[in-house]
Short mmCIF file of C-alpha atoms and ligand atoms in Angstrom, two decimals:
data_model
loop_
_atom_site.label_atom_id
_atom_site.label_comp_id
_atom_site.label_asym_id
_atom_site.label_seq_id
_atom_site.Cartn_x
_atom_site.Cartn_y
_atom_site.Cartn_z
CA UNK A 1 92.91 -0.24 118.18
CA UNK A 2 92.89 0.43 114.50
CA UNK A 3 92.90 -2.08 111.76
CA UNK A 4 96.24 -2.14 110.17
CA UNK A 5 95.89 -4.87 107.47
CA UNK A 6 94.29 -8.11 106.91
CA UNK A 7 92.19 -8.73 109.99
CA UNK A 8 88.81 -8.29 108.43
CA UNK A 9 89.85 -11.21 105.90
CA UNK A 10 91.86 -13.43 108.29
CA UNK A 11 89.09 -13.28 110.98
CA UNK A 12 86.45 -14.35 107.53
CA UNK A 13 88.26 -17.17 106.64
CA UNK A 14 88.43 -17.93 110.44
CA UNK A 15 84.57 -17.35 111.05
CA UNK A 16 83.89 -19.79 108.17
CA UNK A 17 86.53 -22.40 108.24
CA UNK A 18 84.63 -23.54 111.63
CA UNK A 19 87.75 -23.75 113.49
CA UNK A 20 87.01 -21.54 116.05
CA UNK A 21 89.05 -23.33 118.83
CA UNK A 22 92.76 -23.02 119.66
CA UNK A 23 95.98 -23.94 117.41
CA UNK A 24 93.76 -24.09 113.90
CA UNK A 25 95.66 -22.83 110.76
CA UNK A 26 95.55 -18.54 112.01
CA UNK A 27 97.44 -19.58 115.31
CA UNK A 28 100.05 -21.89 113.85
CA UNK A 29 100.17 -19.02 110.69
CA UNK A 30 100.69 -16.46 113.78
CA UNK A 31 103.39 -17.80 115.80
CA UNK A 32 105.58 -19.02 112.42
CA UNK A 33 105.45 -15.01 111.78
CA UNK A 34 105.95 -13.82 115.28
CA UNK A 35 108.82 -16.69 115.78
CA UNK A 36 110.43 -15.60 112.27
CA UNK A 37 109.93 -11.64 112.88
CA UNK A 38 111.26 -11.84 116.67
CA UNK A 39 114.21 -14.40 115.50
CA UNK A 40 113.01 -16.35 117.98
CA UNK A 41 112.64 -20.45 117.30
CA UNK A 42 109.67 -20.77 118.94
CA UNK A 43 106.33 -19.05 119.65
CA UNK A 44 103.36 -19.91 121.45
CA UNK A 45 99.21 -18.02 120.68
CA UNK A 46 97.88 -17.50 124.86
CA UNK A 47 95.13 -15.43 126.13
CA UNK A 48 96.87 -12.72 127.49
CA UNK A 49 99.99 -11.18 128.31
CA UNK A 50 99.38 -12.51 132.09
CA UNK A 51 99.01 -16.16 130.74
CA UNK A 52 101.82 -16.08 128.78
CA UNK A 53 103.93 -15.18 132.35
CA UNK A 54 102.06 -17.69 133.90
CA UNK A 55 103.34 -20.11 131.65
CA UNK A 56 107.13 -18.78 132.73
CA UNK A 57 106.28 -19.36 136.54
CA UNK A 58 105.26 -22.31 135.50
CA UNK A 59 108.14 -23.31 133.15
CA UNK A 60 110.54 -22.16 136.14
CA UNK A 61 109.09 -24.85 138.48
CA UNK A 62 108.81 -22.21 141.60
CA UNK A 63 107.64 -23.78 144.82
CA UNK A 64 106.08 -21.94 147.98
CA UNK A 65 109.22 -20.48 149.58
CA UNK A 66 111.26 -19.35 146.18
CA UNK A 67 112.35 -15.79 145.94
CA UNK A 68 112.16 -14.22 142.47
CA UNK A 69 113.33 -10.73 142.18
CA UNK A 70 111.17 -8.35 139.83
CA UNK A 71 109.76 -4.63 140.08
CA UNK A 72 107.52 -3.11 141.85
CA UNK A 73 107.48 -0.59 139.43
CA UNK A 74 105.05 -2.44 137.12
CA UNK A 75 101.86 -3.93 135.85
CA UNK A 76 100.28 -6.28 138.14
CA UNK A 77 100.30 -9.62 136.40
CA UNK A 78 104.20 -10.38 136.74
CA UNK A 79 104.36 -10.24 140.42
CA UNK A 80 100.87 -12.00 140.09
CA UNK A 81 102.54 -14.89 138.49
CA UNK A 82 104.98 -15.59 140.84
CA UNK A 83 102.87 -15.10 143.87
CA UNK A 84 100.11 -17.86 141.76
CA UNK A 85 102.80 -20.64 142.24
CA UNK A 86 103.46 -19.52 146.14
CA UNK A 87 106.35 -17.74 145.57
CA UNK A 88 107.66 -14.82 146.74
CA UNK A 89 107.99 -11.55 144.32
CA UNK A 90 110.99 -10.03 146.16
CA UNK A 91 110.78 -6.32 144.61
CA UNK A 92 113.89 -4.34 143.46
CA UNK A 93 113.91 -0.57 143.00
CA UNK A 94 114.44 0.79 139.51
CA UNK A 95 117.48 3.10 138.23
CA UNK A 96 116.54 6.45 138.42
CA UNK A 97 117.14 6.87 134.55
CA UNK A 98 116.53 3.83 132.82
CA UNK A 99 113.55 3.11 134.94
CA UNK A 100 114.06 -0.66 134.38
CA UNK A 101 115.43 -3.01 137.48
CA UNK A 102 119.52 -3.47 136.92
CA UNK A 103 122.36 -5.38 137.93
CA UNK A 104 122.83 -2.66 140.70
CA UNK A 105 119.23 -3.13 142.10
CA UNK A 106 119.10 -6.86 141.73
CA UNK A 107 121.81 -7.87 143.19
CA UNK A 108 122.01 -7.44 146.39
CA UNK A 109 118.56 -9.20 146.73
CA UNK A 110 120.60 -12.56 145.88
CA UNK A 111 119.74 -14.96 148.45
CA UNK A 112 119.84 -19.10 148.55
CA UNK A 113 115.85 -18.95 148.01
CA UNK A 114 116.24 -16.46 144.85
CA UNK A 115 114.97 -18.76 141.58
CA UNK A 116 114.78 -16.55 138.70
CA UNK A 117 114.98 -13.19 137.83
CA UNK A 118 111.85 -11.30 136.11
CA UNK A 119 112.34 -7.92 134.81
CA UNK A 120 109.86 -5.54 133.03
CA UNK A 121 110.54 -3.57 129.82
CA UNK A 122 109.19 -0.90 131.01
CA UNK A 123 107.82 1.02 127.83
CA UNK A 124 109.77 -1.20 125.04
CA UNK A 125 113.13 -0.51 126.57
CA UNK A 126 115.08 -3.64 127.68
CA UNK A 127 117.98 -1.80 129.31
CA UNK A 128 119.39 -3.41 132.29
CA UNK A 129 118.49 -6.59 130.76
CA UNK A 130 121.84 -7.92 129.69
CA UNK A 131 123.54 -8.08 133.18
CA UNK A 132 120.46 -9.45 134.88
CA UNK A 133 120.58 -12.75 132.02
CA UNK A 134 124.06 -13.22 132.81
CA UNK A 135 123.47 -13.35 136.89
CA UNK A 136 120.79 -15.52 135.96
CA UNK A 137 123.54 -17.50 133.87
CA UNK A 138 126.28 -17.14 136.66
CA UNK A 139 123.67 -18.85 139.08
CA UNK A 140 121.49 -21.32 137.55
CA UNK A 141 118.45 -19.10 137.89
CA UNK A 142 115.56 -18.70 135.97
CA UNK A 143 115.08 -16.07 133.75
CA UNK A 144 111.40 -14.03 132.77
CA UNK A 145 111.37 -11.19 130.23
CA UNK A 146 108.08 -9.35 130.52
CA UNK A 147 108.15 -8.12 127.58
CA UNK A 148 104.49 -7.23 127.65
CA UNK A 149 105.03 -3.90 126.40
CA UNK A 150 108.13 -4.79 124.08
CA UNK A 151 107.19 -6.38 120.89
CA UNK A 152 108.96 -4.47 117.97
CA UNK A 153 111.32 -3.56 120.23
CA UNK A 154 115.34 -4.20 119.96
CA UNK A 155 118.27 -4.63 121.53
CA UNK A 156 121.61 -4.67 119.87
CA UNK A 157 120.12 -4.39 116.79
CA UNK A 158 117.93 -7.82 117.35
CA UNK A 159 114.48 -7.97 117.83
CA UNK A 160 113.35 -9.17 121.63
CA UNK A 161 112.04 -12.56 121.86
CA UNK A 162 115.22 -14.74 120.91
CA UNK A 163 116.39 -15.79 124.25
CA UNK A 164 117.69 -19.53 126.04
CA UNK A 165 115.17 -18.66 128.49
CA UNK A 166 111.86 -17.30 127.87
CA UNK A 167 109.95 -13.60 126.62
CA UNK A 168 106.94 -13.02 127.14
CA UNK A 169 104.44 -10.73 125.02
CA UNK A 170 100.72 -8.97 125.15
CA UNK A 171 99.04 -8.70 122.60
CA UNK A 172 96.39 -6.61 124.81
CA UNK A 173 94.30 -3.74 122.75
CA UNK A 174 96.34 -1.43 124.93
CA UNK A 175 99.58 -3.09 123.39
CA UNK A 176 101.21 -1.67 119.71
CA UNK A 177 99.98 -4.74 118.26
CA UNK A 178 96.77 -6.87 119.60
CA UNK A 179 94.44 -9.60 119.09
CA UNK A 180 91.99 -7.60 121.02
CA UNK A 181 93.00 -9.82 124.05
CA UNK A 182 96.19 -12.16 123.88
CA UNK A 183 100.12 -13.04 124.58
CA UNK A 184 103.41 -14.83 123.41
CA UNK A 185 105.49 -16.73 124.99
CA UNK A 186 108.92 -17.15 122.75
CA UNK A 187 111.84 -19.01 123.12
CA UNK A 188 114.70 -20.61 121.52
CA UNK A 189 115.06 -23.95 123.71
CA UNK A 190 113.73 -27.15 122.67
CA UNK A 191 113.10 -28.45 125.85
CA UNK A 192 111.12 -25.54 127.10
CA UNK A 193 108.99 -25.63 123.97
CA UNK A 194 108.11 -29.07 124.52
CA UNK A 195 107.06 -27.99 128.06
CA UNK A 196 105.30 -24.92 126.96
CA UNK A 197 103.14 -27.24 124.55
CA UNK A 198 101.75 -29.34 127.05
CA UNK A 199 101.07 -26.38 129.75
CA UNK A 200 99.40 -24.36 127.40
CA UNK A 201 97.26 -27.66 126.65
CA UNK A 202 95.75 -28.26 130.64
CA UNK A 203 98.93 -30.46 131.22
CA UNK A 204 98.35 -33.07 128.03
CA UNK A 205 100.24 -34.51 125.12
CA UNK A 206 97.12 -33.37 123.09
CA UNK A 207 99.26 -31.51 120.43
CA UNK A 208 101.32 -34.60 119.98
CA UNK A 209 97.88 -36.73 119.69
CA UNK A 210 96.75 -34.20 116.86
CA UNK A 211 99.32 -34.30 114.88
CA UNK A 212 99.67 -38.26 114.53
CA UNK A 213 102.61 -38.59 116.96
CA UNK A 214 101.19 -40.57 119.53
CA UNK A 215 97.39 -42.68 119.57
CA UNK A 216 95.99 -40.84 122.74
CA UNK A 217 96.81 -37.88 124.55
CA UNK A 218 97.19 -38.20 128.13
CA UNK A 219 97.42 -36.18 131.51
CA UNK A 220 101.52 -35.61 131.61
CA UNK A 221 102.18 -32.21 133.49
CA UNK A 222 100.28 -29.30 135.66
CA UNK A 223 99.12 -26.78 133.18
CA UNK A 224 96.22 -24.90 132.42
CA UNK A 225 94.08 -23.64 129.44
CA UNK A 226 95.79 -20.91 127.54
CA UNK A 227 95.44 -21.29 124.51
CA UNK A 228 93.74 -18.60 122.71
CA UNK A 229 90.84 -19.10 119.89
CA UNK A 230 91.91 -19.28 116.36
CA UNK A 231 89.02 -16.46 115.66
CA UNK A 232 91.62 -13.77 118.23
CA UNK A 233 95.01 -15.44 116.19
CA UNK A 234 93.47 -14.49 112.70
CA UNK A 235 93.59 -10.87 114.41
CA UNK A 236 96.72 -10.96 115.60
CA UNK A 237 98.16 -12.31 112.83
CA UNK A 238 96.71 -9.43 110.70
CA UNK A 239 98.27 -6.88 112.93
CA UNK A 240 101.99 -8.93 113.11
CA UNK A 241 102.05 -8.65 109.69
CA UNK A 242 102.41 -5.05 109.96
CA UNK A 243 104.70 -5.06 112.97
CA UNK A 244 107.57 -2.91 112.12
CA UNK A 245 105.28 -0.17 109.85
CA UNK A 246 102.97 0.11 113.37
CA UNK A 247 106.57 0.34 115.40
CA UNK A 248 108.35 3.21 112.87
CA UNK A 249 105.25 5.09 112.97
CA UNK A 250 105.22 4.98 116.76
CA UNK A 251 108.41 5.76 117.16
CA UNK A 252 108.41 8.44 114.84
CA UNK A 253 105.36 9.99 116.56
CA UNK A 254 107.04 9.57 120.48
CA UNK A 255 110.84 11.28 118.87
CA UNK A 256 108.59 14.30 117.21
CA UNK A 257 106.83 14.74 120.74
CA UNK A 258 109.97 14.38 122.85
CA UNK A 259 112.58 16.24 121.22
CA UNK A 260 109.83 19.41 120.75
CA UNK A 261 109.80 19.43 125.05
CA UNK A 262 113.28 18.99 124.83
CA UNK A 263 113.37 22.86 125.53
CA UNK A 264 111.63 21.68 128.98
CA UNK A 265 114.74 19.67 129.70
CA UNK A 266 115.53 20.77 133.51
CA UNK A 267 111.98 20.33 134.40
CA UNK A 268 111.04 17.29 132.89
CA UNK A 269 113.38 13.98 132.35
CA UNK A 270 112.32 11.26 129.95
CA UNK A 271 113.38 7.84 130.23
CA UNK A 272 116.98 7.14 129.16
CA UNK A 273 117.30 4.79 126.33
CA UNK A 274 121.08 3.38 126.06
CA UNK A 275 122.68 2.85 122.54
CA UNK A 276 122.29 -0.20 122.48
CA UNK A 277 118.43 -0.47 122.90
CA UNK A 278 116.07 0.74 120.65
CA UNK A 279 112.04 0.89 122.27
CA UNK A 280 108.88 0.20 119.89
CA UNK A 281 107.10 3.38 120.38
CA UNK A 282 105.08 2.15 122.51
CA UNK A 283 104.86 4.72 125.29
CA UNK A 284 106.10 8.13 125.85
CA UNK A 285 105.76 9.87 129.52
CA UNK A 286 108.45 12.42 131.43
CA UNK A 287 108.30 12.73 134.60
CA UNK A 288 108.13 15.84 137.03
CA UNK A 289 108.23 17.26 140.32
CA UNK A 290 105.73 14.96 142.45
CA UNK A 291 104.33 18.59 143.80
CA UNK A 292 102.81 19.62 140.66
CA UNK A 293 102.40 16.31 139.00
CA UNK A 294 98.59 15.83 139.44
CA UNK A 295 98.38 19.62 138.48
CA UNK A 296 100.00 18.67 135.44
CA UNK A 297 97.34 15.67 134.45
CA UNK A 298 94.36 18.35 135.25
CA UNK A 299 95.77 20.63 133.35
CA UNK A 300 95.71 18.02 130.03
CA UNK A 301 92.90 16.74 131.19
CA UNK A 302 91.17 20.72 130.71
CA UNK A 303 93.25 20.89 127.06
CA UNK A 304 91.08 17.38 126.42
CA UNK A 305 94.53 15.39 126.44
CA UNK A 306 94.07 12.05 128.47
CA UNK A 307 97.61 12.01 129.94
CA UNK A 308 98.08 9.23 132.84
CA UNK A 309 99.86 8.37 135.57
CA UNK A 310 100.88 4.74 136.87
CA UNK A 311 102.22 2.11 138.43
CA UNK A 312 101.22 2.76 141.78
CA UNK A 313 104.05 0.62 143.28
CA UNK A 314 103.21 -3.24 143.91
CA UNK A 315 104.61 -3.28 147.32
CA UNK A 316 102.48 -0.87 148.54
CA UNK A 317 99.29 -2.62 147.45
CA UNK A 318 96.97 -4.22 149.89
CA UNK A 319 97.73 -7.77 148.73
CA UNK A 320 101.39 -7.51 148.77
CA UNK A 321 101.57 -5.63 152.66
CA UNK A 322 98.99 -8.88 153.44
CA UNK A 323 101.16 -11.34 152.21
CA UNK A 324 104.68 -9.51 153.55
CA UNK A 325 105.76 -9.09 150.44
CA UNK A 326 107.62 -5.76 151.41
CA UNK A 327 110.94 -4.85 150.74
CA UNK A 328 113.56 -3.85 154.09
CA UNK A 329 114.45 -0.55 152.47
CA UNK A 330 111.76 2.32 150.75
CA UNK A 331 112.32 2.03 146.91
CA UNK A 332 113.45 5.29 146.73
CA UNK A 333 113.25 5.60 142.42
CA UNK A 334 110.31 3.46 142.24
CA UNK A 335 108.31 5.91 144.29
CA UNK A 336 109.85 8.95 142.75
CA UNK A 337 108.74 8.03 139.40
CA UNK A 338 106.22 6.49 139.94
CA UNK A 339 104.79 10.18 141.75
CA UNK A 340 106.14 12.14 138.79
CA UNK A 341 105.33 10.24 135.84
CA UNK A 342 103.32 11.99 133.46
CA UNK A 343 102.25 10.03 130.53
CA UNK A 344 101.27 11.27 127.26
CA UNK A 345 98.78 9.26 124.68
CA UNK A 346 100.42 7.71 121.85
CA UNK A 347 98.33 5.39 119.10
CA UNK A 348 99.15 4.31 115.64
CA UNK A 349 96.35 5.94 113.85
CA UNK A 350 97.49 9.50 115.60
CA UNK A 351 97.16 12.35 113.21
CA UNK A 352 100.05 14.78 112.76
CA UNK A 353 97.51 17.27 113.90
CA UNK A 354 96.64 15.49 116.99
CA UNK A 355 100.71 15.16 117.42
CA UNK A 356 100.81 19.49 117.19
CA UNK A 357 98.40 19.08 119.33
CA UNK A 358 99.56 16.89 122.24
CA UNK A 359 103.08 19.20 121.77
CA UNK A 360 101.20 22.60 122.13
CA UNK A 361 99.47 21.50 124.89
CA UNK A 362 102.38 19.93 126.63
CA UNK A 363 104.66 23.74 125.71
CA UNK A 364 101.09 25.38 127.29
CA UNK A 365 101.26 23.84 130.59
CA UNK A 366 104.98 23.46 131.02
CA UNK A 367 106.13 26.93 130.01
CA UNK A 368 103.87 28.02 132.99
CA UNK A 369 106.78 26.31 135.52
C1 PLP B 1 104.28 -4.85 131.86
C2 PLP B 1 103.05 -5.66 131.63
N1 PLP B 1 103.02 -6.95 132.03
C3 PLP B 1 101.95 -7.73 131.82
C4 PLP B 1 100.83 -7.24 131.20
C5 PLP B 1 99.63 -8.13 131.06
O1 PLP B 1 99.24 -8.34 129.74
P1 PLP B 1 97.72 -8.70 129.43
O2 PLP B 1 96.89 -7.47 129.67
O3 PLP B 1 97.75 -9.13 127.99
O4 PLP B 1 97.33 -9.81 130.33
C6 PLP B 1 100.80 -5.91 130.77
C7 PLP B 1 99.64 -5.35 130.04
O5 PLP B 1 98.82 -4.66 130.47
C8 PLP B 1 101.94 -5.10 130.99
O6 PLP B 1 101.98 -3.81 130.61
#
């Protein structure tokens, strides 16, 4: 990660203000400025990007039996937080393009047991997400943006993180923005604020006891402890304060990179971004015939360019084929992309040398196909 602003002094006046709990002045500075930058009404400081969707399968009240429908194409820690409450992470294949669950993938996994949706913004895009909030509308479902990936990140010209449900962030040092380790959880509801509040706080009224609302704080809810120290939220909040100079330089860096392998178009597909969404910058991979795929990585790997692969689909891991959490049909995208993908490295502090770099490299290797 790369210091962007005024972490060294926020994390100072932290050290020596000797509040180096939870919810001190940096965390309740933080979420005002994530809440006002995402448009969202409320935020909430957690550990990590997995607490903060911990906190939604919580929020969502799932009990052993529920269905929720959510990728398998993705980072472990959503399907983690459904399976934590005894639910069931029902997995839907992605679109082919978009690379994001959809109406088309979801629905058909409707059954009586299904209790919320969760999709993944896979690389900042939120595509697909629309119809999936409006089944979750239609049917009095539950609905889970992990948005993990996705601060900075817009859709119809909004920032992500206003919603009647709830978004959740990372703040992760792999993430654009981080408090080294860290998560949001945003919403616009009342209700599920006041909920959030007390299971971020072990299941207590304790916020209400410190700020003079009530005379002691008492055991009202499950929960758990997720709040984050103040020292990690005086980070963060350096970093948010830059958040849309880290996201146009990221952006700008992933457009210069794609559009010179345009030429490679036939070979190589990116993810499709619809009009209507615009992604943070925050990762940039193609993908490519599985065949030559881990070719492809060796063949960075000898330039010196650390290019990636992932998700190795969730339903094929050892805990989900233990627990039958296996879908009737093969996910026929997931499995295709996930075989093909090819990511590239993208960071803030990238040099427009390294960028030349990462481009001849890529027109090295791919001109070879
Ligand atoms: C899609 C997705 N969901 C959840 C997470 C978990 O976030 P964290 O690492 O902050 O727990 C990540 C981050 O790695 C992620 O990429």
């Amino acid at each position: 990660m790369t210091v962007v602003g005024n972490e060294e002094k926020y994390l100072l006046e932290a050290l020596y203000s000797g509040q180096w709990v939870g919810r001190g002045p940096k965390t309740l500075a933080l979420e005002k400025l994530a809440a006002r930058s995402c448009g969202a009404k409320h935020a909430f400081f957690v550990t990590s990007g997995t607490a903060a969707l911990e906190v939604a399968t919580l929020l969502a009240q799932l009990r052993p039996g529920d269905e929720v429908i959510t990728p398998s194409f993705a980072f472990v820690s959503s399907a983690n937080a459904i399976a934590l409450r005894g639910a069931k992470p029902v997995f839907a294949d992605i679109d082919k393009d978009l690379w994001n669950i959809t109406t088309e993938t979801v629905e058909p996994l409707l059954t009586k047991k299904t209790k919320a949706i969760l999709p993944v913004y896979y690389g900042g895009s939120s595509a697909g997400a629309d119809g999936l909030r409006d089944i979750c509308k239609k049917n009095n479902l539950f609905f889970i943006e992990d948005a993990a990936q996705a601060l900075g990140a817009k859709r119809d010209g909004k920032l992500i993180g206003s919603t009647e449900y709830v978004t959740c962030f990372s703040l992760h040092a792999t993430k654009n923005l981080s408090s080294g380790e860290g998560g949001l959880v945003m919403t616009d509801s009342d209700e599920l604020a006041r909920r959030i509040e007390i299971q971020i706080e072990k299941g207590t009224d304790r916020q209400q006891f410190f700020r003079g609302q009530i005379d002691k704080y008492r055991w009202v809810d499950i929960g758990s402890s997720f709040i984050a120290s103040d020292l990690l939220a005086a980070v963060g909040l350096g970093q948010i304060e830059k958040m849309m100079e880290v996201t146009e330089k990221r952006k700008a860096i992933c457009a210069r990179i794609q559009s010179a392998l345009k030429k490679f178009e036939g070979l190589i597909s990116f993810q499709v971004i619809p009009k209507n969404i615009e992604t943070n910058g925050h990762a940039l991979g193609f993908t490519i015939n599985s065949e030559i795929r881990d070719q492809i990585l060796s063949q960075y790997k000898s330039l010196g360019v650390q290019a990636i692969f992932h998700y190795v689909p969730l339903h094929d891991s050892p805990y989900a084929r233990t627990q039958g959490f296996v879908p009737g049909e093969d996910l026929k995208n997931t499995r295709a992309i996930s075989e093909g993908l090819v990511r590239l490295p993208i960071y803030y502090s990238m040099t427009d040398q390294e960028v030349d770099f990462i481009i001849s490299s890529s027109e090295k290797i791919l001109s070879q196909y």
